[in-house]
CSV table of C-alpha atoms in Angstrom, one decimal:
chain,number,residue,atom,x,y,z
A,1,MET,CA,139.5,122.6,114.1
A,2,ILE,CA,141.4,120.1,111.7
A,3,ASN,CA,143.9,117.8,113.0
A,4,GLY,CA,146.8,116.0,111.2
A,5,TRP,CA,150.1,116.5,109.4
A,6,THR,CA,151.0,116.8,105.8
A,7,ALA,CA,154.0,116.0,104.6
A,8,ALA,CA,156.5,119.2,102.5
A,9,GLY,CA,154.8,120.1,99.4
A,10,PHE,CA,151.5,118.9,100.4
A,11,GLU,CA,150.7,121.7,102.4
A,12,ASP,CA,148.1,123.1,100.5
A,13,VAL,CA,145.5,120.1,100.7
A,14,ALA,CA,145.2,121.2,104.6
A,15,GLY,CA,144.3,124.5,103.5
A,16,VAL,CA,142.2,122.6,101.2
A,17,PHE,CA,140.2,120.3,103.6
A,18,GLU,CA,140.3,123.3,106.1
A,19,ARG,CA,138.0,125.0,103.8
A,20,ASN,CA,135.7,122.3,103.1
A,21,PHE,CA,134.8,122.8,106.8
A,22,ALA,CA,134.6,126.8,106.6
A,23,ASP,CA,133.3,127.5,103.5
A,24,ARG,CA,130.9,123.5,102.6
A,25,GLY,CA,129.4,122.9,105.9
A,26,GLU,CA,131.7,119.4,106.5
A,27,LEU,CA,130.1,118.4,109.6
A,28,GLY,CA,133.3,115.3,109.8
A,29,ALA,CA,135.5,113.8,107.3
A,30,ALA,CA,139.1,112.5,106.8
A,31,PHE,CA,141.5,112.3,103.9
A,32,ALA,CA,144.9,110.9,103.6
A,33,ALA,CA,147.4,110.5,100.9
A,34,TYR,CA,150.5,108.2,99.9
A,35,GLN,CA,153.2,108.5,97.9
A,36,HIS,CA,156.3,106.5,96.3
A,37,GLY,CA,154.8,104.1,99.4
A,38,GLN,CA,155.2,106.6,102.0
A,39,LEU,CA,152.0,108.6,104.3
A,40,VAL,CA,152.0,111.8,103.0
A,41,VAL,CA,148.9,113.2,103.7
A,42,ASP,CA,147.1,112.2,107.1
A,43,LEU,CA,144.2,114.8,108.4
A,44,TRP,CA,141.2,114.3,110.3
A,45,GLY,CA,138.5,117.1,112.0
A,46,GLY,CA,135.0,118.0,112.7
A,47,THR,CA,131.9,115.6,114.5
A,48,ALA,CA,131.8,112.0,114.5
A,49,ASP,CA,128.3,111.9,116.0
A,50,ARG,CA,126.4,115.4,115.7
A,51,GLU,CA,123.5,113.6,118.3
A,52,THR,CA,126.6,113.0,121.2
A,53,GLY,CA,129.3,115.9,119.6
A,54,ARG,CA,131.8,113.2,119.9
A,55,ALA,CA,134.7,114.4,117.9
A,56,TRP,CA,136.2,112.4,114.7
A,57,ASP,CA,139.7,111.9,115.6
A,58,ARG,CA,142.3,110.1,114.5
A,59,ASP,CA,141.0,106.5,115.1
A,60,THR,CA,137.5,107.2,113.7
A,61,ILE,CA,136.5,104.5,111.1
A,62,GLN,CA,133.7,105.3,108.7
A,63,LEU,CA,131.7,103.0,106.6
A,64,MET,CA,132.2,104.2,102.6
A,65,PHE,CA,129.4,102.4,100.9
A,66,SER,CA,130.8,101.4,97.1
A,67,GLY,CA,134.2,102.5,98.0
A,68,THR,CA,134.0,98.5,99.2
A,69,LYS,CA,133.5,97.2,95.7
A,70,GLY,CA,137.3,98.4,95.5
A,71,LEU,CA,138.6,95.6,97.6
A,72,ALA,CA,136.5,93.1,97.0
A,73,SER,CA,137.6,93.6,92.9
A,74,ALA,CA,140.9,93.2,94.1
A,75,GLY,CA,140.2,89.9,96.2
A,76,VAL,CA,138.8,88.5,92.8
A,77,LEU,CA,142.4,89.4,91.0
A,78,LEU,CA,144.0,87.5,93.7
A,79,LEU,CA,142.1,84.6,92.8
A,80,VAL,CA,143.0,85.2,89.1
A,81,GLN,CA,146.5,85.9,90.3
A,82,ARG,CA,146.6,82.6,91.5
A,83,GLY,CA,145.6,80.7,88.7
A,84,GLN,CA,142.0,79.9,90.3
A,85,VAL,CA,140.2,81.9,87.8
A,86,THR,CA,139.8,83.9,84.5
A,87,LEU,CA,138.0,87.1,84.0
A,88,ASP,CA,136.8,85.6,80.8
A,89,ASP,CA,135.0,82.5,82.8
A,90,PRO,CA,131.7,82.0,82.8
A,91,LEU,CA,130.4,82.3,86.8
A,92,SER,CA,128.4,79.6,86.3
A,93,ARG,CA,131.4,77.0,85.9
A,94,TYR,CA,131.5,78.1,89.7
A,95,TRP,CA,128.2,78.9,90.7
A,96,PRO,CA,126.5,76.2,88.5
A,97,ALA,CA,123.0,76.7,90.2
A,98,PHE,CA,123.9,80.6,88.5
A,99,ALA,CA,123.1,78.8,85.0
A,100,ALA,CA,119.3,79.2,85.5
A,101,GLU,CA,117.1,81.5,83.0
A,102,GLY,CA,119.5,81.9,80.7
A,103,LYS,CA,122.7,83.2,82.4
A,104,GLU,CA,125.1,80.2,81.3
A,105,ALA,CA,127.6,82.4,79.5
A,106,ILE,CA,127.6,85.7,82.0
A,107,THR,CA,131.4,86.1,82.4
A,108,ILE,CA,133.2,87.5,85.4
A,109,ALA,CA,134.3,90.6,83.6
A,110,GLU,CA,130.8,91.1,83.0
A,111,VAL,CA,129.8,90.8,87.1
A,112,LEU,CA,132.6,93.0,87.6
A,113,SER,CA,131.4,95.5,85.4
A,114,HIS,CA,128.1,96.1,85.7
A,115,GLN,CA,127.3,94.3,82.9
A,116,ALA,CA,125.5,90.7,84.2
A,117,ARG,CA,122.1,92.2,84.0
A,118,LEU,CA,121.2,91.9,87.1
A,119,PRO,CA,120.8,95.3,88.6
A,120,TRP,CA,117.8,94.6,91.1
A,121,VAL,CA,116.5,91.8,93.4
A,122,GLU,CA,113.0,91.1,91.5
A,123,ALA,CA,112.0,89.3,95.1
A,124,GLY,CA,112.8,92.9,97.0
A,125,TYR,CA,115.2,93.5,99.6
A,126,ALA,CA,113.7,91.9,102.6
A,127,ASP,CA,116.8,89.9,103.4
A,128,LEU,CA,119.2,92.4,102.4
A,129,LEU,CA,121.5,91.3,105.4
A,130,ASP,CA,121.1,87.7,104.3
A,131,HIS,CA,124.1,87.1,101.5
A,132,ASP,CA,122.6,83.0,101.2
A,133,VAL,CA,118.9,84.1,100.6
A,134,MET,CA,120.0,87.3,98.6
A,135,SER,CA,122.1,84.9,96.3
A,136,ALA,CA,119.2,82.0,95.8
A,137,HIS,CA,117.3,84.8,94.5
A,138,LEU,CA,119.9,86.4,92.3
A,139,ALA,CA,120.6,82.5,90.8
A,140,ALA,CA,117.4,82.2,90.0
A,141,GLN,CA,116.0,85.2,88.3
A,142,ALA,CA,116.3,85.9,85.1
A,143,PRO,CA,118.4,88.7,83.8
A,144,ALA,CA,116.8,91.9,82.9
A,145,ALA,CA,114.5,92.6,79.4
A,146,ASP,CA,114.9,96.0,79.7
A,147,PRO,CA,118.4,97.1,77.5
A,148,ARG,CA,119.0,99.6,79.5
A,149,ALA,CA,120.0,97.1,81.9
A,150,ALA,CA,122.9,95.9,79.9
A,151,PHE,CA,125.2,98.4,81.3
A,152,MET,CA,123.8,99.7,84.4
A,153,TYR,CA,125.1,100.3,88.1
A,154,HIS,CA,124.6,97.1,90.0
A,155,ALA,CA,124.9,99.0,93.4
A,156,ILE,CA,124.2,96.3,95.5
A,157,THR,CA,123.6,92.9,93.7
A,158,TRP,CA,127.3,93.2,92.5
A,159,GLY,CA,128.3,92.4,96.2
A,160,TRP,CA,126.2,89.0,96.2
A,161,LEU,CA,127.6,88.1,92.7
A,162,VAL,CA,131.2,88.8,93.8
A,163,ASP,CA,131.2,87.3,97.3
A,164,GLU,CA,129.5,83.8,96.0
A,165,LEU,CA,132.4,83.5,93.5
A,166,VAL,CA,135.2,83.7,96.2
A,167,ARG,CA,133.1,81.2,98.0
A,168,ARG,CA,132.5,79.2,95.8
A,169,VAL,CA,136.4,79.1,94.5
A,170,ASP,CA,138.2,79.6,97.9
A,171,GLY,CA,135.6,78.7,100.3
A,172,ARG,CA,135.8,82.4,102.6
A,173,THR,CA,133.6,85.0,102.5
A,174,VAL,CA,134.9,88.1,100.4
A,175,SER,CA,135.0,90.0,104.5
A,176,ARG,CA,137.5,87.1,105.9
A,177,PHE,CA,139.1,86.6,102.3
A,178,PHE,CA,140.6,90.6,102.6
A,179,ALA,CA,141.0,90.1,106.4
A,180,GLU,CA,143.1,87.5,105.4
A,181,GLU,CA,144.9,88.1,102.5
A,182,PHE,CA,145.2,91.9,102.2
A,183,ALA,CA,144.1,93.6,105.6
A,184,VAL,CA,146.4,91.8,108.1
A,185,PRO,CA,149.4,91.4,105.9
A,186,LEU,CA,149.5,94.9,104.9
A,187,GLY,CA,148.6,96.4,108.2
A,188,LEU,CA,145.3,97.8,107.0
A,189,GLU,CA,142.2,99.4,109.1
A,190,VAL,CA,139.8,98.2,106.5
A,191,TRP,CA,137.0,96.0,106.9
A,192,ILE,CA,134.3,94.1,104.7
A,193,GLY,CA,131.9,94.1,107.9
A,194,LEU,CA,133.5,96.1,110.9
A,195,PRO,CA,133.5,93.5,114.0
A,196,GLU,CA,131.7,94.0,117.1
A,197,GLU,CA,134.0,95.3,119.3
A,198,LEU,CA,135.1,97.7,116.8
A,199,GLN,CA,131.9,99.7,116.3
A,200,TRP,CA,132.1,102.0,118.9
A,201,ARG,CA,134.4,104.3,116.9
A,202,ALA,CA,132.2,104.5,113.6
A,203,ALA,CA,131.3,107.6,112.6
A,204,THR,CA,127.4,108.6,112.7
A,205,MET,CA,126.2,109.1,109.1
A,206,VAL,CA,123.7,111.5,108.7
A,207,ALA,CA,121.9,112.6,105.2
A,208,PRO,CA,120.7,116.0,105.2
A,209,GLU,CA,117.1,116.4,104.3
A,210,GLY,CA,115.6,115.9,100.9
A,211,VAL,CA,118.5,113.7,99.9
A,212,LEU,CA,117.0,110.6,100.5
A,213,VAL,CA,114.5,110.5,97.6
A,214,ASP,CA,113.4,107.9,95.3
A,215,GLY,CA,114.5,109.7,92.1
A,216,PRO,CA,115.9,107.6,89.3
A,217,TRP,CA,115.8,104.3,91.1
A,218,THR,CA,112.3,103.9,91.2
A,219,GLU,CA,111.6,103.7,87.2
A,220,LEU,CA,115.2,102.3,86.4
A,221,ASN,CA,116.8,100.9,89.4
A,222,ARG,CA,113.9,99.4,91.1
A,223,PRO,CA,113.9,101.6,95.1
A,224,ASN,CA,117.4,100.7,96.7
A,225,PRO,CA,116.9,100.1,100.5
A,226,LEU,CA,120.0,102.3,100.9
A,227,TRP,CA,118.9,105.7,99.4
A,228,VAL,CA,115.3,106.0,100.5
A,229,PRO,CA,114.2,108.3,103.6
A,230,GLY,CA,115.0,106.9,106.4
A,231,ALA,CA,117.5,104.7,105.4
A,232,GLU,CA,120.0,106.1,108.1
A,233,LYS,CA,118.7,103.7,110.8
A,234,ILE,CA,120.0,100.9,108.6
A,235,TRP,CA,123.5,102.4,107.8
A,236,ASN,CA,124.2,103.0,111.3
A,237,SER,CA,122.7,99.5,112.8
A,238,VAL,CA,125.0,97.2,114.1
A,239,GLU,CA,123.3,94.4,112.1
A,240,TYR,CA,124.4,96.4,109.2
A,241,ALA,CA,127.8,97.0,110.5
A,242,GLY,CA,128.6,93.5,111.0
A,243,ALA,CA,127.0,91.8,107.8
A,244,GLY,CA,129.7,92.1,105.7
A,245,LEU,CA,128.0,93.6,102.1
A,246,ALA,CA,130.7,92.6,99.8
A,247,ALA,CA,129.4,96.2,97.3
A,248,VAL,CA,128.7,98.7,100.5
A,249,GLY,CA,129.6,96.9,103.6
A,250,GLY,CA,132.8,98.5,104.2
A,251,PHE,CA,134.5,100.4,106.3
A,252,ALA,CA,138.1,102.2,106.8
A,253,THR,CA,139.9,105.2,107.9
A,254,ALA,CA,140.9,107.1,105.2
A,255,ARG,CA,144.5,106.6,106.3
A,256,GLY,CA,143.8,102.3,106.0
A,257,MET,CA,142.0,102.5,102.4
A,258,ALA,CA,145.1,105.4,101.3
A,259,ARG,CA,147.4,102.5,102.0
A,260,PHE,CA,145.2,99.9,99.8
A,261,TYR,CA,145.6,101.9,97.3
A,262,ALA,CA,148.9,102.5,97.6
A,263,SER,CA,150.1,98.7,98.1
A,264,LEU,CA,148.5,98.3,94.4
A,265,LEU,CA,151.4,100.6,93.3
A,266,GLY,CA,153.8,98.8,95.4
A,267,GLU,CA,155.2,97.5,98.4
A,268,VAL,CA,154.5,99.2,101.0
A,269,ASP,CA,156.8,98.6,104.4
A,270,GLY,CA,157.7,95.6,102.5
A,271,VAL,CA,154.5,93.8,101.3
A,272,ARG,CA,152.8,93.7,97.9
A,273,VAL,CA,149.9,91.2,97.5
A,274,LEU,CA,148.9,91.9,93.5
A,275,THR,CA,151.9,91.9,91.4
A,276,PRO,CA,151.8,94.8,88.8
A,277,GLU,CA,150.6,92.7,86.0
A,278,THR,CA,148.0,91.9,88.0
A,279,VAL,CA,147.4,95.3,88.8
A,280,GLU,CA,147.3,96.5,85.0
A,281,LEU,CA,144.8,93.5,84.1
A,282,GLY,CA,142.6,95.4,86.8
A,283,ARG,CA,142.6,98.8,85.3
A,284,ARG,CA,142.3,97.5,81.8
A,285,GLU,CA,139.4,99.0,80.2
A,286,ILE,CA,136.0,96.6,80.3
A,287,ARG,CA,133.4,98.8,79.0
A,288,ARG,CA,132.2,102.2,78.5
A,289,GLY,CA,129.5,103.9,78.1
A,290,ILE,CA,126.2,106.5,79.7
A,291,GLU,CA,124.8,104.4,83.0
A,292,PRO,CA,121.1,104.8,82.4
A,293,THR,CA,120.3,105.8,86.0
A,294,TRP,CA,122.1,109.1,86.1
A,295,GLY,CA,122.7,109.7,82.3
A,296,SER,CA,126.7,110.1,82.5
A,297,GLU,CA,129.6,108.2,81.5
A,298,ILE,CA,131.2,105.1,83.2
A,299,VAL,CA,134.2,103.5,82.7
A,300,TYR,CA,135.2,100.4,84.2
A,301,GLY,CA,137.8,97.6,84.1
A,302,ALA,CA,137.8,94.4,86.5
A,303,GLY,CA,135.5,96.3,89.2
A,304,PHE,CA,137.8,99.3,89.2
A,305,GLU,CA,136.2,102.8,88.1
A,306,LEU,CA,138.4,104.2,85.4
A,307,GLN,CA,138.9,108.1,84.2
A,308,THR,CA,135.8,109.3,83.3
A,309,PRO,CA,135.7,112.6,80.6
A,310,ASP,CA,134.4,115.0,83.8
A,311,ALA,CA,137.9,113.9,85.6
A,312,ARG,CA,135.5,112.3,88.6
A,313,LEU,CA,138.1,110.6,90.1
A,314,GLY,CA,141.4,113.2,90.1
A,315,ALA,CA,143.3,114.9,87.5
A,316,PRO,CA,145.9,111.8,85.5
A,317,ALA,CA,144.1,109.7,83.5
A,318,ASP,CA,145.5,106.8,84.8
A,319,THR,CA,143.1,106.8,87.6
A,320,PHE,CA,141.4,104.1,89.3
A,321,GLY,CA,139.5,103.0,92.0
A,322,HIS,CA,136.3,103.2,93.3
A,323,ALA,CA,133.9,106.1,95.1
A,324,GLY,CA,130.9,105.9,97.4
A,325,ALA,CA,127.6,107.0,97.9
A,326,GLY,CA,127.1,110.2,98.8
A,327,GLY,CA,130.9,111.1,98.3
A,328,SER,CA,133.9,109.4,99.5
A,329,ARG,CA,136.4,109.1,97.2
A,330,HIS,CA,139.1,106.4,97.3
A,331,GLY,CA,141.8,105.4,94.1
A,332,ALA,CA,145.3,105.8,92.8
A,333,TRP,CA,147.5,107.5,90.3
A,334,PRO,CA,150.1,105.1,88.9
A,335,SER,CA,151.8,107.8,86.8
A,336,ARG,CA,152.4,110.1,90.6
A,337,GLU,CA,153.0,107.0,92.5
A,338,THR,CA,149.8,108.4,94.4
A,339,ALA,CA,147.0,106.8,96.4
A,340,TYR,CA,144.1,108.4,98.2
A,341,SER,CA,141.1,108.4,100.5
A,342,TYR,CA,138.3,110.8,101.2
A,343,LEU,CA,135.9,109.4,103.7
A,344,MET,CA,132.8,111.8,105.4
A,345,ASN,CA,130.0,111.0,107.5
A,346,GLU,CA,127.6,113.4,105.8
A,347,VAL,CA,125.8,112.0,102.7
A,348,ARG,CA,125.5,114.8,99.4
A,349,VAL,CA,124.4,114.1,96.2
A,350,GLY,CA,124.3,116.7,93.0
A,351,PRO,CA,126.5,118.8,93.2
A,352,ASP,CA,129.5,118.2,95.7
A,353,ASP,CA,133.2,119.5,95.1
A,354,ARG,CA,134.5,117.9,98.5
A,355,SER,CA,136.4,115.7,96.9
A,356,LEU,CA,137.3,117.1,94.2
A,357,THR,CA,139.1,120.6,95.9
A,358,LEU,CA,141.3,118.1,97.9
A,359,LEU,CA,142.0,115.8,94.8
A,360,SER,CA,142.9,119.0,93.0
A,361,ALA,CA,145.4,120.0,95.8
A,362,LEU,CA,146.9,116.9,95.9
A,363,SER,CA,147.5,116.5,92.4
A,364,ARG,CA,149.0,120.0,92.2
A,365,GLY,CA,151.7,118.4,95.3
A,366,SER,CA,151.9,114.7,93.5
A,367,ARG,CA,153.1,116.4,90.5
A,368,ALA,CA,155.5,118.8,91.8
A,369,THR,CA,156.9,116.4,94.1
A,370,ALA,CA,156.9,113.4,91.5
A,371,ARG,CA,160.3,111.2,90.7
């Protein structure tokens, strides 16, 4: 059974959402969308906790892994908007220790677009939840010699690099910066690091047998501690939820994430944080190429994923946003004045059309109702 509602013209989205449960075995999920600054889709359903049978309700919060990167990227862009940094600045200008081992020229733009050549931590991930330890490791580390690392997805390390930049420039962590500069003024149910008093609302993440395998991480990107057998224990832990990892530690409702991206397109209830010019800068292409871990093309602006030839982020060419490991997707279509978020608690890899069918239905509705 699904719950929620859709505005006129978006009824097909609800039908697709329901079929995800009936035909695609969805466990628990939510999907929301804004158009022209107004909520037009707000759907949820299924099971939030398979072991207890707790239902996914209107207030269920979900971990979104790399969907977090879109939030942290907006934080860096706000620093640019305020004239505190530029994308062409070397990171070492604000973090002098980062200049070690020949990294003095690596720019903020290169960090945001996964070109820092630091896609793994040589010292390992024993202190995964300790920002100070992990950022110190990366400051001392030499860029990877493997040429494939020149444009390789920095799944976890991206967060320590970006968080340290924000701390050095502003004095606040990315978690606190986002909360005070975006979440509070915009009224967002979105957190980088979930406060302990809200953790009871979080859905429990699960992974079907065989999903959490080493795969390409072993050879190219070093084993990712969040994507190995048994990693669900980390994902669902109180410690992980509260750590505030800027790359992979965000929690939200789909409604909250859709509202966040809607705020990048225009005012939401009279509030807008980033100017149109800043958003345009953020979604300007910095680099595209074949990501060697997966062997498929990726395109990046200033931390935002941009459209790829296989249209992974939805139909319009001007889409921008960021997906999360296992299936979640969050972003915006400026030409349609539409923003969206899909969250789920069962991670999948390989062929997974749960989000794409929803985005196709949303695209049809947004095209029909566009101004």
